[in-house]
Short mmCIF file of C-alpha atoms in Angstrom, two decimals:
data_model
loop_
_atom_site.label_atom_id
_atom_site.label_comp_id
_atom_site.label_asym_id
_atom_site.label_seq_id
_atom_site.Cartn_x
_atom_site.Cartn_y
_atom_site.Cartn_z
CA MET A 1 0.38 -16.95 -20.44
CA GLU A 2 2.63 -18.11 -17.47
CA GLN A 3 0.87 -18.82 -14.17
CA GLY A 4 2.66 -15.92 -12.34
CA LEU A 5 1.58 -13.34 -14.90
CA VAL A 6 -2.00 -14.66 -14.73
CA GLN A 7 -2.04 -14.19 -10.95
CA ALA A 8 -0.37 -10.72 -11.27
CA THR A 9 -2.96 -9.67 -13.80
CA GLN A 10 -5.87 -10.78 -11.61
CA ARG A 11 -4.32 -9.00 -8.65
CA MET A 12 -3.73 -5.80 -10.68
CA HIS A 13 -7.41 -5.79 -11.64
CA ARG A 14 -8.15 -5.64 -7.96
CA ALA A 15 -5.61 -2.82 -7.44
CA LEU A 16 -7.39 -0.90 -10.30
CA GLU A 17 -10.71 -1.39 -8.45
CA VAL A 18 -9.11 -0.04 -5.27
CA ALA A 19 -7.67 2.89 -7.25
CA ALA A 20 -11.14 3.85 -8.36
CA THR A 21 -12.06 4.52 -4.75
CA THR A 22 -9.35 7.18 -4.27
CA PRO A 23 -10.77 10.36 -2.65
CA ALA A 24 -11.57 13.20 -4.99
CA GLY A 25 -8.51 15.48 -5.55
CA ASP A 26 -5.96 12.69 -4.83
CA VAL A 27 -4.04 11.03 -7.64
CA PRO A 28 -5.81 7.64 -8.21
CA VAL A 29 -3.33 4.99 -7.15
CA GLY A 30 -4.49 1.69 -5.69
CA ALA A 31 -2.36 -0.72 -3.64
CA VAL A 32 -3.30 -4.21 -2.38
CA ILE A 33 -1.13 -6.45 -0.23
CA TYR A 34 -1.58 -10.25 -0.37
CA GLY A 35 -0.36 -12.71 2.26
CA PRO A 36 1.78 -15.74 1.56
CA ASP A 37 -1.47 -17.79 1.31
CA GLY A 38 -2.86 -15.48 -1.35
CA ARG A 39 -5.33 -13.83 1.03
CA GLU A 40 -5.99 -10.08 0.60
CA LEU A 41 -4.57 -8.49 3.77
CA ALA A 42 -5.04 -4.74 3.07
CA THR A 43 -5.60 -2.11 0.55
CA GLY A 44 -4.58 1.55 0.34
CA VAL A 45 -5.18 4.61 -1.85
CA ASN A 46 -3.50 7.93 -2.05
CA ARG A 47 -4.88 10.30 0.61
CA ARG A 48 -2.24 13.01 0.60
CA GLU A 49 -4.73 15.81 -0.26
CA GLN A 50 -7.56 14.31 1.88
CA LEU A 51 -5.29 14.00 5.00
CA ALA A 52 -2.86 16.83 4.20
CA ASP A 53 -0.12 14.22 4.81
CA PRO A 54 2.73 13.86 2.34
CA THR A 55 3.30 10.20 3.49
CA ALA A 56 -0.26 9.12 2.76
CA HIS A 57 0.62 7.30 -0.40
CA ALA A 58 -1.37 4.17 -1.35
CA GLU A 59 1.55 1.84 -0.68
CA VAL A 60 2.27 3.25 2.81
CA GLU A 61 -1.44 3.16 3.68
CA ALA A 62 -1.59 -0.58 2.56
CA ILE A 63 1.62 -1.46 4.38
CA ARG A 64 0.35 0.14 7.63
CA ALA A 65 -2.92 -1.73 7.40
CA ALA A 66 -1.32 -5.06 6.44
CA VAL A 67 1.13 -4.94 9.34
CA ALA A 68 -1.80 -4.61 11.64
CA VAL A 69 -3.45 -7.86 10.52
CA PHE A 70 -0.55 -9.99 9.36
CA GLY A 71 0.84 -10.83 12.79
CA ASP A 72 4.58 -10.78 12.35
CA ALA A 73 5.27 -7.44 13.98
CA TRP A 74 6.32 -5.01 11.13
CA ARG A 75 7.47 -7.70 8.81
CA LEU A 76 5.45 -8.66 5.70
CA GLN A 77 7.75 -11.53 4.80
CA ASP A 78 6.56 -13.44 1.69
CA CYS A 79 3.77 -10.96 1.09
CA GLU A 80 3.12 -9.25 -2.22
CA LEU A 81 2.47 -5.54 -2.84
CA VAL A 82 0.41 -4.84 -6.02
CA VAL A 83 0.19 -1.27 -7.01
CA THR A 84 -1.05 0.62 -10.08
CA LEU A 85 1.81 2.93 -10.28
CA GLU A 86 5.58 2.39 -9.86
CA PRO A 87 6.42 3.17 -6.25
CA CYS A 88 8.34 6.35 -5.37
CA ALA A 89 11.62 6.15 -3.23
CA MET A 90 9.54 6.54 -0.03
CA CYS A 91 7.16 3.73 -0.89
CA ALA A 92 9.92 1.45 -2.22
CA GLY A 93 11.84 2.08 0.94
CA ALA A 94 8.83 1.31 3.06
CA ALA A 95 8.22 -1.96 1.17
CA GLN A 96 11.77 -2.91 1.56
CA ALA A 97 11.88 -1.96 5.31
CA ALA A 98 8.76 -4.17 5.79
CA ARG A 99 10.41 -7.07 4.01
CA VAL A 100 7.70 -7.34 1.37
CA GLY A 101 8.65 -10.38 -0.66
CA SER A 102 7.52 -9.06 -4.08
CA VAL A 103 6.35 -5.89 -5.66
CA VAL A 104 4.12 -5.80 -8.75
CA PHE A 105 3.26 -2.53 -10.41
CA GLY A 106 1.41 -1.35 -13.46
CA ALA A 107 2.39 2.04 -14.87
CA TRP A 108 5.93 3.31 -14.92
CA GLU A 109 6.60 6.63 -13.32
CA PRO A 110 9.53 8.36 -15.08
CA LYS A 111 9.57 11.39 -12.80
CA THR A 112 9.59 9.79 -9.44
CA GLY A 113 9.68 6.01 -9.95
CA ALA A 114 12.09 4.07 -7.73
CA CYS A 115 11.82 0.57 -9.07
CA GLY A 116 13.78 1.25 -12.20
CA SER A 117 12.50 4.39 -13.91
CA LEU A 118 14.36 7.20 -12.15
CA VAL A 119 16.27 5.08 -9.62
CA ASP A 120 16.02 1.49 -8.31
CA VAL A 121 15.72 1.59 -4.56
CA LEU A 122 14.65 -2.05 -4.28
CA ARG A 123 17.72 -3.45 -6.15
CA ALA A 124 20.38 -1.05 -5.11
CA PRO A 125 23.83 -2.40 -4.52
CA GLY A 126 24.31 -3.39 -0.88
CA ALA A 127 20.61 -3.58 -0.08
CA LEU A 128 19.93 -5.71 2.93
CA PHE A 129 16.72 -7.09 1.52
CA VAL A 130 15.82 -7.35 -2.20
CA PRO A 131 12.22 -8.16 -3.11
CA GLN A 132 11.19 -9.57 -6.53
CA VAL A 133 9.80 -7.00 -8.90
CA ARG A 134 7.41 -7.34 -11.79
CA ALA A 135 6.66 -4.23 -13.76
CA GLY A 136 4.25 -3.21 -16.45
CA VAL A 137 1.31 -5.41 -15.50
CA LEU A 138 -1.83 -4.02 -17.13
CA GLU A 139 0.29 -0.97 -17.82
CA GLN A 140 -2.15 0.58 -20.30
CA GLN A 141 -5.16 0.41 -17.93
CA CYS A 142 -3.08 1.81 -15.10
CA GLN A 143 -1.82 4.70 -17.31
CA GLU A 144 -5.36 5.42 -18.48
CA ILE A 145 -6.82 6.14 -14.96
CA LEU A 146 -3.88 8.58 -14.40
CA ARG A 147 -4.35 10.19 -17.77
CA GLU A 148 -8.05 10.75 -17.15
CA PHE A 149 -7.33 12.19 -13.70
CA PHE A 150 -4.82 14.68 -14.95
CA GLU A 151 -6.91 15.52 -17.99
CA ASP A 152 -9.91 16.36 -15.72
CA LEU A 153 -7.58 18.25 -13.41
CA ARG A 154 -6.40 20.42 -16.28
CA GLY A 155 -9.95 21.15 -17.43
CA GLY A 156 -10.55 18.47 -20.07
CA ALA A 157 -8.87 17.24 -23.17
CA ARG A 158 -7.13 19.71 -25.46
CA GLU A 159 -7.47 19.37 -29.18
#
């Protein structure tokens, strides 16, 4: 296994741990931001229901927290965002605006994904900043936590 994939897999395991701490009622998504030196800067989980805030996505929560500790104003240059679910347009735009150097995600999101599923905000023609993207890391594990959440939300498995 290539070194970059090994690191992405290790970091996705951490994002899955973070996702498991999502407040009850919110879709379990975990995000972790790593600094250029590999140090974990911040984490985030979905808190839309908990905070009654449509912008309280895991990625936005992690970006806000990372900016507060990274020390380059609002820029997260050369940092990496690792998230269990493909970012939506808002979150992809926030990562791009913060100049996150790379985005790694697990499960694809065909309904709202903005890193290649529905649209590709990060690599749109004319984009002023284009981070690297790695998709599908631990995809099955990331899909499983979502499947379990929505199955429970709908009252259990149907035969």
